[in-house]
Every structure is written in structure tokens, then in C-alpha cells.
Coordinates of C-alpha atoms and ligand atoms in Angstrom, one line a residue:
G3 CA 0.0 0.0 0.0
G4 CA 0.8 3.7 0.0
N5 CA 2.3 3.5 3.5
A6 CA 4.7 0.6 2.6
H7 CA 5.8 2.6 -0.4
L8 CA 6.5 5.6 1.7
M9 CA 8.5 3.6 4.2
F10 CA 10.5 1.9 1.5
N11 CA 11.5 5.2 0.0
A12 CA 12.4 6.5 3.4
H13 CA 14.5 3.4 4.0
M14 CA 16.2 3.8 0.7
A15 CA 16.9 7.5 1.4
A16 CA 18.4 6.6 4.7
E17 CA 20.6 3.9 3.1
A18 CA 21.8 6.3 0.4
H19 CA 22.6 8.8 3.2
D20 CA 24.5 6.2 5.1
N21 CA 26.5 5.3 2.0
L22 CA 27.3 9.0 1.3
Y23 CA 28.3 9.4 4.9
L24 CA 30.5 6.3 4.9
E25 CA 32.1 7.4 1.6
S26 CA 33.1 10.8 3.0
E27 CA 34.3 9.2 6.2
I28 CA 36.5 6.8 4.3
R29 CA 37.8 9.6 2.1
H30 CA 38.6 11.6 5.2
G31 CA 40.1 8.6 6.9
L32 CA 42.5 8.0 4.0
E33 CA 43.5 11.7 3.9
Q34 CA 44.1 11.6 7.7
S35 CA 46.0 8.3 7.7
Q36 CA 43.5 6.7 10.0
F37 CA 44.2 3.2 8.6
T38 CA 46.9 1.3 10.3
L39 CA 48.8 -1.9 9.8
Y40 CA 48.4 -4.9 12.1
L41 CA 50.5 -8.0 11.8
Q42 CA 49.5 -11.6 12.8
P43 CA 52.2 -14.2 13.1
K44 CA 52.4 -17.3 11.1
V45 CA 54.3 -20.0 12.9
N46 CA 55.7 -23.4 12.1
M47 CA 54.6 -26.5 14.0
D48 CA 57.2 -25.8 16.8
G49 CA 55.6 -22.3 17.3
M50 CA 58.5 -20.4 15.7
T51 CA 57.5 -17.3 13.8
K52 CA 58.1 -17.7 10.0
G53 CA 56.1 -14.7 8.8
F54 CA 53.3 -12.2 9.4
E55 CA 50.0 -11.5 7.6
S56 CA 49.3 -7.8 7.1
L57 CA 45.8 -6.9 8.3
V58 CA 44.4 -3.4 8.0
R59 CA 42.6 -1.7 10.9
W60 CA 40.7 1.6 10.9
D61 CA 41.7 3.6 13.9
H62 CA 38.7 5.9 13.9
P63 CA 38.9 9.0 16.1
E64 CA 35.3 8.5 17.5
R65 CA 34.6 4.8 17.0
G66 CA 37.9 3.3 17.9
I67 CA 39.4 0.3 16.1
I68 CA 37.1 -0.9 13.3
S69 CA 37.6 -4.3 11.7
P70 CA 38.1 -4.7 7.9
A71 CA 34.9 -6.8 7.5
E72 CA 33.0 -3.6 8.2
F73 CA 34.6 -1.4 5.6
I74 CA 36.5 -3.5 2.9
P75 CA 33.3 -4.4 0.9
A76 CA 32.3 -0.7 0.9
M77 CA 35.8 0.3 -0.2
E78 CA 35.7 -2.3 -3.0
S79 CA 32.4 -1.0 -4.3
M80 CA 33.3 2.7 -3.9
G81 CA 36.6 2.3 -5.7
F82 CA 38.9 3.0 -2.7
I83 CA 40.4 -0.4 -2.4
S84 CA 43.4 0.2 -4.6
Q85 CA 44.5 3.1 -2.6
L86 CA 44.1 1.2 0.7
D87 CA 45.8 -2.0 -0.6
N88 CA 48.7 0.1 -2.0
W89 CA 49.0 1.9 1.3
I90 CA 49.1 -1.4 3.3
L91 CA 51.6 -2.9 0.7
E92 CA 54.0 0.0 1.2
A93 CA 53.7 -0.1 5.0
S94 CA 54.5 -3.9 4.7
F95 CA 57.7 -3.1 2.7
R96 CA 58.7 -0.7 5.5
Q97 CA 58.1 -3.4 8.1
L98 CA 60.2 -5.9 6.1
K99 CA 63.1 -3.4 6.2
V100 CA 62.7 -3.0 9.9
L101 CA 62.3 -6.8 10.6
E102 CA 64.9 -8.2 8.2
P103 CA 67.9 -7.5 10.4
H104 CA 66.2 -9.3 13.3
H105 CA 64.9 -12.2 11.2
P106 CA 66.5 -12.4 7.7
E107 CA 64.0 -15.1 6.5
I108 CA 60.8 -13.4 7.6
V109 CA 58.0 -13.2 5.1
I110 CA 55.2 -10.6 5.1
S111 CA 51.9 -11.6 3.3
V112 CA 49.7 -8.8 2.0
N113 CA 46.0 -9.2 1.0
I114 CA 45.3 -7.8 -2.4
S115 CA 41.7 -7.4 -3.4
S116 CA 40.7 -9.2 -6.7
T117 CA 39.4 -5.9 -8.1
H118 CA 42.8 -4.4 -7.7
F119 CA 45.1 -7.3 -8.4
T120 CA 44.5 -7.5 -12.2
K121 CA 44.9 -3.7 -12.7
H122 CA 48.1 -2.6 -14.6
S123 CA 48.5 0.2 -12.0
F124 CA 49.0 -2.4 -9.3
L125 CA 52.0 -4.0 -11.1
V126 CA 53.5 -0.5 -11.6
F127 CA 53.1 0.3 -7.9
L128 CA 54.5 -3.1 -6.8
N129 CA 57.5 -2.5 -9.1
E130 CA 58.1 1.0 -7.7
C131 CA 58.1 -0.4 -4.1
L132 CA 60.6 -3.1 -5.1
Q133 CA 62.9 -0.4 -6.4
K134 CA 62.4 1.9 -3.5
Y135 CA 62.8 -0.7 -0.7
P136 CA 65.8 -2.9 -1.4
I137 CA 64.6 -6.1 0.2
N138 CA 64.7 -9.6 -1.2
P139 CA 61.4 -9.8 -3.2
N140 CA 61.0 -13.4 -2.0
R141 CA 60.3 -12.0 1.5
L142 CA 57.0 -10.5 0.2
E143 CA 53.9 -12.7 -0.4
L144 CA 50.6 -11.6 -2.0
E145 CA 47.5 -13.3 -0.8
I146 CA 44.7 -13.6 -3.4
T147 CA 41.5 -15.5 -3.2
E148 CA 40.6 -18.3 -5.6
T149 CA 37.4 -16.4 -6.6
L150 CA 39.7 -14.1 -8.5
L151 CA 41.2 -17.0 -10.5
M152 CA 37.8 -18.5 -11.2
E153 CA 36.4 -15.2 -12.5
N154 CA 39.2 -14.4 -14.8
M155 CA 41.5 -17.3 -15.2
N156 CA 43.6 -16.0 -18.2
E157 CA 44.1 -12.5 -16.9
G158 CA 44.8 -13.9 -13.4
R159 CA 47.4 -16.3 -14.7
E160 CA 49.2 -13.6 -16.7
V161 CA 49.4 -11.3 -13.7
I162 CA 50.6 -14.1 -11.4
N163 CA 53.3 -15.0 -13.9
T164 CA 54.5 -11.4 -14.1
I165 CA 54.6 -11.2 -10.3
K166 CA 56.5 -14.4 -10.0
Q167 CA 59.1 -13.1 -12.5
M168 CA 59.6 -10.2 -10.1
G169 CA 60.5 -12.8 -7.4
V170 CA 57.4 -12.1 -5.2
R171 CA 55.6 -15.0 -3.6
I172 CA 51.9 -15.9 -4.2
A173 CA 49.4 -17.4 -1.7
I174 CA 45.9 -18.7 -2.5
D175 CA 43.8 -17.4 0.4
D176 CA 40.6 -19.0 1.8
F177 CA 41.4 -22.2 0.0
G178 CA 38.5 -24.6 -0.4
T179 CA 35.7 -22.0 0.0
G180 CA 35.3 -21.0 -3.6
Y181 CA 33.8 -23.2 -6.3
S182 CA 37.2 -24.0 -7.7
S183 CA 38.3 -26.6 -10.1
L184 CA 41.5 -28.1 -8.7
S185 CA 43.1 -28.2 -12.2
Y186 CA 44.1 -24.6 -11.9
L187 CA 46.5 -25.5 -9.2
K188 CA 48.9 -27.5 -11.4
N189 CA 49.3 -24.7 -13.9
L190 CA 50.0 -21.8 -11.7
P191 CA 53.3 -20.8 -10.1
V192 CA 51.7 -20.5 -6.6
D193 CA 53.9 -20.9 -3.4
T194 CA 51.4 -21.2 -0.6
L195 CA 47.9 -22.5 0.1
K196 CA 45.9 -21.2 3.1
I197 CA 43.3 -23.5 4.4
D198 CA 40.2 -21.4 5.4
R199 CA 39.2 -21.2 9.0
V200 CA 35.8 -22.9 8.3
F201 CA 37.6 -26.2 7.9
I202 CA 39.7 -25.7 11.1
K203 CA 37.2 -24.3 13.6
D204 CA 35.3 -27.6 14.3
I205 CA 38.5 -29.8 14.6
P206 CA 38.8 -32.2 16.4
D207 CA 35.0 -32.7 16.8
S208 CA 34.1 -32.8 13.1
E209 CA 35.2 -35.9 11.3
S210 CA 34.5 -34.5 7.9
D211 CA 36.4 -31.3 8.6
K212 CA 39.4 -33.4 9.7
Q213 CA 39.2 -35.4 6.5
I214 CA 38.9 -32.3 4.3
S215 CA 41.8 -30.6 6.1
S216 CA 44.1 -33.6 5.9
V217 CA 43.3 -34.0 2.2
I218 CA 44.1 -30.4 1.5
I219 CA 47.4 -30.6 3.4
F220 CA 48.3 -33.8 1.5
L221 CA 47.4 -32.3 -1.9
A222 CA 49.4 -29.1 -1.1
K223 CA 52.4 -31.1 -0.1
Q224 CA 52.2 -33.3 -3.2
L225 CA 52.2 -30.1 -5.3
N226 CA 55.1 -28.7 -3.3
F227 CA 53.2 -25.8 -1.8
T228 CA 53.7 -24.4 1.7
V229 CA 50.4 -25.1 3.5
V230 CA 49.1 -22.7 6.2
A231 CA 46.1 -23.4 8.4
E232 CA 44.1 -20.3 9.3
G233 CA 42.1 -19.6 12.5
V234 CA 44.0 -22.1 14.8
E235 CA 42.5 -21.5 18.3
T236 CA 43.3 -24.6 20.3
L237 CA 46.1 -27.0 21.1
A238 CA 44.0 -29.9 19.8
Q239 CA 43.8 -28.2 16.4
L240 CA 47.6 -27.6 16.4
N241 CA 48.2 -31.3 17.3
F242 CA 46.0 -32.4 14.5
L243 CA 47.8 -30.2 12.0
K244 CA 51.2 -31.4 13.3
D245 CA 50.1 -35.1 12.9
N246 CA 49.1 -34.3 9.3
H247 CA 52.4 -32.5 8.5
C248 CA 51.0 -29.0 7.9
D249 CA 53.8 -26.4 7.5
Q250 CA 52.4 -23.4 9.3
A251 CA 49.6 -22.2 11.4
Q252 CA 48.0 -18.8 12.1
G253 CA 45.4 -18.0 14.7
F254 CA 44.5 -16.7 18.2
Y255 CA 46.1 -19.8 19.8
F256 CA 49.5 -18.2 19.0
S257 CA 48.6 -14.5 18.7
K258 CA 45.9 -12.1 17.6
P259 CA 46.9 -9.5 15.0
I260 CA 49.2 -7.0 16.8
A261 CA 50.1 -3.3 16.1
S262 CA 53.0 -3.5 13.7
H263 CA 55.5 -1.8 16.0
K264 CA 55.1 -4.8 18.4
A265 CA 56.3 -7.3 15.9
I266 CA 60.0 -6.6 16.5
I267 CA 59.5 -7.2 20.3
M268 CA 57.8 -10.5 19.5
L269 CA 60.7 -11.7 17.3
E270 CA 63.3 -10.6 19.8
S271 CA 61.7 -12.4 22.7
E272 CA 61.4 -15.5 20.6
R273 CA 65.1 -15.3 19.8
I274 CA 66.0 -15.0 23.5
N275 CA 63.7 -17.8 24.8
Ligands
LIG314 P1 41.6 -13.1 5.7 O1 42.5 -12.6 4.7 O2 41.0 -14.4 5.6 O3 42.2 -12.8 7.2 C1 42.1 -13.7 8.2 C2 41.1 -13.1 9.2 O4 40.9 -14.1 10.3 C3 41.5 -11.8 9.9 O5 40.4 -11.1 10.1 C4 42.1 -12.4 11.2 O6 42.1 -11.4 12.3 C5 41.1 -13.5 11.5 N1 41.7 -14.5 12.4 C6 43.0 -14.9 12.5 N2 43.1 -15.9 13.5 C7 41.9 -16.1 13.9 C8 41.4 -17.1 14.9 O7 42.1 -17.9 15.5 N3 40.0 -17.0 15.1 C9 39.2 -16.2 14.4 N4 37.9 -16.2 14.7 N5 39.7 -15.3 13.5 C10 41.0 -15.3 13.3 P2 40.4 -9.5 9.9 O8 41.7 -8.9 10.3 O9 39.1 -9.0 10.5 O10 40.2 -9.4 8.3 C11 39.1 -9.9 7.7 C12 39.3 -9.9 6.2 O11 39.5 -8.6 5.6 C13 40.6 -10.7 5.7 O12 40.3 -12.0 5.7 C14 40.8 -10.1 4.4 O13 40.0 -10.7 3.4 C15 40.3 -8.7 4.5 N6 41.5 -7.8 4.7 C16 42.2 -7.5 5.8 N7 43.2 -6.6 5.5 C17 43.1 -6.3 4.2 C18 43.8 -5.5 3.3 O14 44.8 -4.8 3.7 N8 43.4 -5.5 2.0 C19 42.4 -6.2 1.6 N9 42.1 -6.2 0.2 N10 41.7 -7.0 2.4 C20 42.0 -7.1 3.7
LIG315 CA1 44.4 -13.3 4.0
LIG316 CA1 42.0 -16.2 4.7
LIG317 CA1 38.7 -15.3 5.1

């Protein structure tokens, strides 16, 4: 009826207003450098730190720390994601320079949105950073989701090949959650597979999740990939991964993402203990 129509319009107007407000807040946040780099350790089965994943946080002056789930989708649809990803990428290069003297083998993994990854401007920026920050390119890893590869296989393959020629590592993120055909794995120069948290969270209770995870680990090892389990929260999960010869784990059991300046303290205390 007329009333419902009115309410619908009012609702849409409110939503449009919210979007406009969010857009101007994001723009302002980018200008004011309110986005900061957090790092979460990736450890081997003995708990030694092998690398970190870069995770963005929005340090909002009124709302405090905001998690990326709340603003990444909006940034993707509003066209801000390239700017954010490049900012996080450069901040990760700076961290690599800081951490390398303390841990020469450390790898930092950076999430690159699929909308950004296949843009020429991204390759240009990556190349500029490699010139500007003289680190071993093999210390940098880019995390991309398999959705990207399924949506645009040929273009994705070309970009991955170019990035590999630069010496940078590639990880497939959230592995197992997309509707992927496994055949893409054998033709791509990928270094790492990350098992999504959905397969880890119900271990050891779920028999099927244990089976799926052990098969993914086996497959990854057969194909010579480093395999990382995400979202490890318990000792039982770690023991399961150890028994199945997983390479690395990441999750709250070891550490939550930490402000980037704390990474050096973490590495140093590991070296002493
Ligand atoms: P992701 O790449 O799958 O990152 C892993 C997420 O799992 C992170 O959430 C991390 O904090 C969380 N996590 C890690 N260990 C555990 C655990 O033991 N238990 C639980 N429950 N969660 C755990 P976060 O930081 O909120 O990031 C969410 C997503 O936002 C990321 O998922 C990634 O897709 C995206 N994201 C984060 N930073 C960036 C960025 O700089 N660029 C882009 N394009 N996306 C980003
Ligand atoms: Ca990731
Ligand atoms: Ca992931
Ligand atoms: Ca995820």
C-alpha cells in the first residue's frame, strides 16, 4: 500500500545517506592516515614465527578500532580499495626493512583485493616499491582468493606469472571456500595454500572437517606448496595439524593481530627464549 511505499522510500533514502556518509568518512580517513597496519604471526609446527600477515585496521577518532569486515566491501564497491591496498603494501615493505635485520627469513603476506590485483597500475606500484625498498622480493607474499582466479583465469594467470618473474611469492587465500576446479593449481606458479578457518574451527569434533583438512594438506604437499592453516585457536587443532604435516599455522592460539611496532618485540623475545 501507500504506506509501505513511503516507508520503502524513506528506508532507501536513509541507506543512500548512510553510504554517502561512509564514503566521505572513508575519504577523510584515507587523507588523515587513520588506517593502520596490524600483523598476525604465522608459525611453524614448533611455534616459531616464520612470517606475518598484514591486516588493516581503521583507527577511527570516535569509533575506535574498526575491523576490515566492516569497511572492505564498501571500499571495493566505492573504488577506494586500490588506494588502501597500496598503502598497506608500502607499509609492509617498510616493516620488512625493519624486521629483516632481526629475522632475515621473515615473510610478510599482504592481502590484495581481486578488483585491484589485475589492474596494470597495481603492477606498476609493486615494481616501484621493489625499487624503493631494497629487500629480497622473496620476503614478500601476496594473498589472493581463488574467486579471482575462477572469475578471470587467463588474466589472473598472466598477472601471477608477471609477479613471479619479479620474485614475489603468491598465496591462495581461503582455499576450499570457492567453487574451484582443482586443475588450476597445477598450472599456476603458486607458493602457498591457506586452508580457510571454516575447515579448522570444528576440529577435532568434526570428522568431515578433519578429513577435508588432511586431504588439502596432502594435496598441497604433493604439489610442493607451503600449506598454512588459518584460525587455529586450540592445542587440539595444532596437534591435528602437526600429525598431518601441515607447515604453518596462524590463529588466536598463537597471537591475535598486533600493532606493527610490536612485531619486533615479539621476534626478539622468541630469539632469547
Ligand atoms: P583473511 O585474509 O581471511 O584474514 C584472516 C582473518 O581471520 C583476519 O580477520 C584475522 O584477524 C582473523 N583471524 C586470525 N586468526 C583467527 C582465529 O584464530 N580465530 C578467528 N575467529 N579469527 C581469526 P580480519 O583482520 O578482521 O580481516 C578480515 C578480512 O578482511 C581478511 O580475511 C581479508 O579478506 C580482509 N582484509 C584485511 N586486511 C586487508 C587489506 O589490507 N586489503 C584487503 N584487500 N583485504 C584485507
Ligand atoms: Ca588473507
Ligand atoms: Ca584467509
Ligand atoms: Ca577469510
